[in-house]
mmCIF file of C-alpha atoms and ligand atoms in Angstrom:
data_model
loop_
_atom_site.group_PDB
_atom_site.id
_atom_site.type_symbol
_atom_site.label_atom_id
_atom_site.label_comp_id
_atom_site.label_asym_id
_atom_site.label_seq_id
_atom_site.Cartn_x
_atom_site.Cartn_y
_atom_site.Cartn_z
ATOM 1 C CA MET A 8 99.907 117.474 78.922
ATOM 2 C CA GLY A 9 98.986 114.161 80.554
ATOM 3 C CA TYR A 10 100.747 112.484 83.441
ATOM 4 C CA GLU A 11 102.491 109.638 81.798
ATOM 5 C CA LEU A 12 104.389 106.512 83.034
ATOM 6 C CA ASP A 13 107.604 108.340 82.510
ATOM 7 C CA ASN A 14 106.350 111.155 84.823
ATOM 8 C CA LEU A 15 105.440 108.693 87.383
ATOM 9 C CA ILE A 16 108.903 106.952 87.242
ATOM 10 C CA LEU A 17 110.760 110.173 87.386
ATOM 11 C CA ASP A 18 108.689 111.599 90.281
ATOM 12 C CA CYS A 19 109.203 108.371 92.226
ATOM 13 C CA ARG A 20 112.951 108.251 91.556
ATOM 14 C CA ARG A 21 113.243 111.945 92.651
ATOM 15 C CA SER A 22 111.347 111.148 95.975
ATOM 16 C CA PHE A 23 113.708 108.099 96.692
ATOM 17 C CA ARG A 24 116.771 110.443 96.140
ATOM 18 C CA LYS A 25 115.702 113.323 98.121
ATOM 19 C CA GLU A 26 113.455 112.063 100.922
ATOM 20 C CA LYS A 27 113.554 109.533 103.844
ATOM 21 C CA ALA A 28 111.806 106.198 103.141
ATOM 22 C CA LEU A 29 108.445 106.756 104.603
ATOM 23 C CA ALA A 30 108.197 110.436 103.307
ATOM 24 C CA ALA A 31 109.056 109.026 99.845
ATOM 25 C CA ARG A 32 106.398 106.531 99.944
ATOM 26 C CA GLU A 33 103.754 109.009 101.017
ATOM 27 C CA ARG A 34 104.771 111.189 98.165
ATOM 28 C CA MET A 35 104.644 108.211 95.746
ATOM 29 C CA ARG A 36 101.195 107.543 96.944
ATOM 30 C CA ARG A 37 100.167 110.977 95.914
ATOM 31 C CA TYR A 38 101.770 110.524 92.550
ATOM 32 C CA CYS A 39 99.774 107.345 92.107
ATOM 33 C CA ILE A 40 96.574 109.266 92.691
ATOM 34 C CA ARG A 41 97.637 111.699 89.955
ATOM 35 C CA ALA A 42 98.186 108.773 87.670
ATOM 36 C CA CYS A 43 94.988 107.167 88.438
ATOM 37 C CA ILE A 44 92.813 110.178 87.632
ATOM 38 C CA ASP A 45 94.724 111.049 84.423
ATOM 39 C CA GLY A 46 92.650 110.059 81.384
ATOM 40 C CA ASP A 47 95.827 109.324 79.254
ATOM 41 C CA PHE A 48 97.589 107.225 81.808
ATOM 42 C CA VAL A 49 94.397 105.248 82.449
ATOM 43 C CA ALA A 50 93.556 104.855 78.734
ATOM 44 C CA ARG A 51 97.200 103.571 78.133
ATOM 45 C CA TRP A 52 97.422 101.100 80.929
ATOM 46 C CA PHE A 53 93.903 100.246 81.895
ATOM 47 C CA GLY A 54 92.020 100.959 78.657
ATOM 48 C CA PRO A 55 90.172 98.302 76.785
ATOM 49 C CA GLY A 56 92.253 95.847 74.734
ATOM 50 C CA PRO A 57 94.028 92.589 75.349
ATOM 51 C CA GLU A 58 97.146 94.200 76.540
ATOM 52 C CA ASN A 59 95.357 95.567 79.585
ATOM 53 C CA ASP A 60 93.667 92.421 80.414
ATOM 54 C CA SER A 61 95.924 90.853 83.068
ATOM 55 C CA PRO A 62 95.237 90.381 86.795
ATOM 56 C CA ARG A 63 98.823 91.276 87.258
ATOM 57 C CA ARG A 64 101.107 93.039 84.791
ATOM 58 C CA LEU A 65 104.501 94.452 85.710
ATOM 59 C CA ILE A 66 104.994 97.582 83.730
ATOM 60 C CA TYR A 67 108.111 98.881 85.222
ATOM 61 C CA GLU A 68 111.022 97.798 87.508
ATOM 62 C CA ASP A 69 113.439 100.255 88.697
ATOM 63 C CA PRO A 70 117.129 99.208 88.236
ATOM 64 C CA ASP A 71 118.335 101.331 90.997
ATOM 65 C CA PHE A 72 115.881 101.670 93.740
ATOM 66 C CA GLY A 73 113.819 98.247 93.186
ATOM 67 C CA PHE A 74 110.306 99.499 93.155
ATOM 68 C CA CYS A 75 107.923 98.166 90.713
ATOM 69 C CA ILE A 76 104.836 99.646 88.951
ATOM 70 C CA VAL A 77 102.156 97.002 88.485
ATOM 71 C CA SER A 78 98.657 97.190 86.727
ATOM 72 C CA HIS A 79 95.939 94.802 87.947
ATOM 73 C CA CYS A 80 92.783 94.416 85.831
ATOM 74 C CA ARG A 81 90.557 91.961 87.560
ATOM 75 C CA LYS A 82 87.268 90.718 86.062
ATOM 76 C CA ASP A 83 86.012 88.512 88.802
ATOM 77 C CA PRO A 84 85.003 88.674 92.408
ATOM 78 C CA GLY A 85 87.328 87.429 94.902
ATOM 79 C CA ARG A 86 89.177 88.101 98.193
ATOM 80 C CA SER A 87 92.658 87.761 99.558
ATOM 81 C CA PRO A 88 93.341 86.344 103.130
ATOM 82 C CA PRO A 89 94.902 88.836 105.769
ATOM 83 C CA HIS A 90 98.573 89.285 104.729
ATOM 84 C CA ASP A 91 101.510 91.600 104.881
ATOM 85 C CA HIS A 92 104.280 91.778 102.286
ATOM 86 C CA GLY A 93 107.152 90.774 104.628
ATOM 87 C CA SER A 94 110.091 93.096 104.338
ATOM 88 C CA SER A 95 108.345 95.168 101.524
ATOM 89 C CA TRP A 96 105.722 97.627 101.267
ATOM 90 C CA ALA A 97 103.033 98.402 98.752
ATOM 91 C CA ILE A 98 100.689 101.176 97.493
ATOM 92 C CA TYR A 99 97.333 100.253 96.151
ATOM 93 C CA ALA A 100 95.701 102.894 93.925
ATOM 94 C CA GLN A 101 92.198 102.489 92.466
ATOM 95 C CA VAL A 102 91.535 103.211 88.803
ATOM 96 C CA GLU A 103 88.163 101.757 88.125
ATOM 97 C CA GLY A 104 85.587 99.921 89.985
ATOM 98 C CA HIS A 105 86.320 99.619 93.784
ATOM 99 C CA THR A 106 88.351 97.573 96.306
ATOM 100 C CA ASP A 107 87.076 96.875 99.738
ATOM 101 C CA MET A 108 90.186 96.850 102.002
ATOM 102 C CA THR A 109 90.235 95.309 105.510
ATOM 103 C CA HIS A 110 92.884 96.405 107.877
ATOM 104 C CA TRP A 111 93.878 93.852 110.695
ATOM 105 C CA ARG A 112 95.596 93.825 113.945
ATOM 106 C CA VAL A 113 97.331 90.967 115.724
ATOM 107 C CA VAL A 114 95.260 89.679 118.625
ATOM 108 C CA GLU A 115 97.653 90.052 121.450
ATOM 109 C CA SER A 116 96.260 87.475 123.726
ATOM 110 C CA ALA A 117 96.926 84.747 121.141
ATOM 111 C CA LYS A 118 100.576 85.522 120.923
ATOM 112 C CA ASN A 119 101.938 83.539 123.734
ATOM 113 C CA ASP A 120 100.374 80.176 123.586
ATOM 114 C CA GLU A 121 100.614 79.607 119.916
ATOM 115 C CA PRO A 122 102.961 76.968 118.688
ATOM 116 C CA SER A 123 105.946 77.934 116.668
ATOM 117 C CA GLY A 124 105.135 78.167 112.901
ATOM 118 C CA ALA A 125 101.500 78.827 113.619
ATOM 119 C CA ARG A 126 99.876 81.688 111.760
ATOM 120 C CA LYS A 127 99.237 84.754 114.030
ATOM 121 C CA LYS A 128 95.740 85.404 114.690
ATOM 122 C CA VAL A 129 94.341 88.785 113.606
ATOM 123 C CA GLU A 130 91.110 90.691 114.096
ATOM 124 C CA VAL A 131 89.496 93.473 112.059
ATOM 125 C CA ALA A 132 90.880 96.934 112.969
ATOM 126 C CA SER A 133 89.039 98.819 110.215
ATOM 127 C CA GLN A 134 87.494 98.629 106.842
ATOM 128 C CA SER A 135 87.692 101.224 103.796
ATOM 129 C CA ARG A 136 86.604 101.105 100.237
ATOM 130 C CA LEU A 137 89.157 102.327 97.656
ATOM 131 C CA GLN A 138 87.279 104.335 95.026
ATOM 132 C CA PRO A 139 88.830 105.530 91.936
ATOM 133 C CA GLY A 140 91.494 108.162 92.648
ATOM 134 C CA ASP A 141 92.047 106.693 96.334
ATOM 135 C CA ALA A 142 95.384 105.157 97.150
ATOM 136 C CA PHE A 143 96.407 103.465 100.368
ATOM 137 C CA LEU A 144 100.137 102.748 101.389
ATOM 138 C CA TYR A 145 100.926 99.728 103.418
ATOM 139 C CA ASN A 146 104.272 99.668 105.131
ATOM 140 C CA GLU A 147 106.185 96.665 106.230
ATOM 141 C CA GLY A 148 104.073 94.667 108.673
ATOM 142 C CA ASP A 149 100.777 96.403 107.837
ATOM 143 C CA ILE A 150 98.203 93.635 107.628
ATOM 144 C CA HIS A 151 95.419 94.062 105.090
ATOM 145 C CA SER A 152 93.236 92.088 102.766
ATOM 146 C CA PRO A 153 91.424 93.300 99.503
ATOM 147 C CA SER A 154 88.088 91.971 98.473
ATOM 148 C CA PHE A 155 86.382 92.420 95.124
ATOM 149 C CA ASP A 156 82.714 92.094 94.470
ATOM 150 C CA GLY A 157 83.151 92.629 90.763
ATOM 151 C CA PRO A 158 85.548 93.900 88.242
ATOM 152 C CA SER A 159 88.286 96.180 89.767
ATOM 153 C CA LYS A 160 91.263 97.937 88.071
ATOM 154 C CA PHE A 161 94.027 99.313 90.139
ATOM 155 C CA LEU A 162 97.673 100.500 90.051
ATOM 156 C CA ARG A 163 100.179 99.268 92.651
ATOM 157 C CA ILE A 164 103.697 100.245 93.529
ATOM 158 C CA GLU A 165 105.671 97.554 95.266
ATOM 159 C CA GLY A 166 108.814 98.360 97.271
ATOM 160 C CA ARG A 167 110.426 95.429 95.241
ATOM 161 C CA ASN A 168 108.913 92.893 92.777
ATOM 162 C CA LEU A 169 106.674 90.736 94.864
ATOM 163 C CA PHE A 170 105.846 88.192 92.179
ATOM 164 C CA GLY A 171 106.448 84.739 93.444
ATOM 165 C CA ARG A 172 107.751 85.983 96.826
ATOM 166 C CA PRO A 173 106.110 84.318 99.881
ATOM 167 C CA ARG A 174 103.977 86.671 101.906
ATOM 168 C CA ASN A 175 102.945 86.439 105.620
ATOM 169 C CA GLU A 176 99.350 85.292 105.909
ATOM 170 C CA PHE A 177 97.414 85.483 109.092
ATOM 171 C CA GLU A 178 94.347 83.724 110.580
ATOM 172 C CA ALA A 179 91.350 85.891 110.891
ATOM 173 C CA VAL A 180 89.474 85.439 114.147
ATOM 174 C CA ASP A 181 86.167 87.094 115.379
ATOM 175 C CA PRO A 182 86.946 89.055 118.464
ATOM 176 C CA GLU A 183 83.969 87.679 120.140
ATOM 177 C CA ASP A 184 85.463 84.227 119.992
ATOM 178 C CA GLN A 185 88.449 85.281 121.965
ATOM 179 C CA GLU A 186 88.709 84.658 125.689
ATOM 180 C CA SER A 187 88.856 88.027 127.757
HETATM 181 FE FE1 FE2 B 220 98.753 93.242 99.770
#
């Protein structure tokens, strides 16, 4: 029997009930992997057809815990600026294609002299490619930026529905440009 959306939802809800937040998210990350490599799940939510054609499609929002399951079917290359999701968290789980993810850290030397309201400066901490069956968890404040060099399909779980919510964006700097 395949791993269906209902299975993913029930497993996530059980994690929320039984475990502390960070442990629940890590377990949900593993459930996302299970979904992403399940042929039936992928065919239903990421297969060919106009219903699976959206760069963002909310497929479930939990009425009790608030988490959301979202499918993303991107056709075109593109990249996001460095960002976090404010007081929320998110899991990115790759289904088809790949997503190049950059992880960033705040440049400490730039913190003190920046005017209020200025975007914080960040530098690259690491880079990883999400391949089908990979899933990354970003907790509150984890700064990241996905980029796509072609079509990419991925599943996300958001701590709460992030559609239309402002996110924190950051200014990328080259570490060699920073004064020592
Ligand atoms: Fe993000």
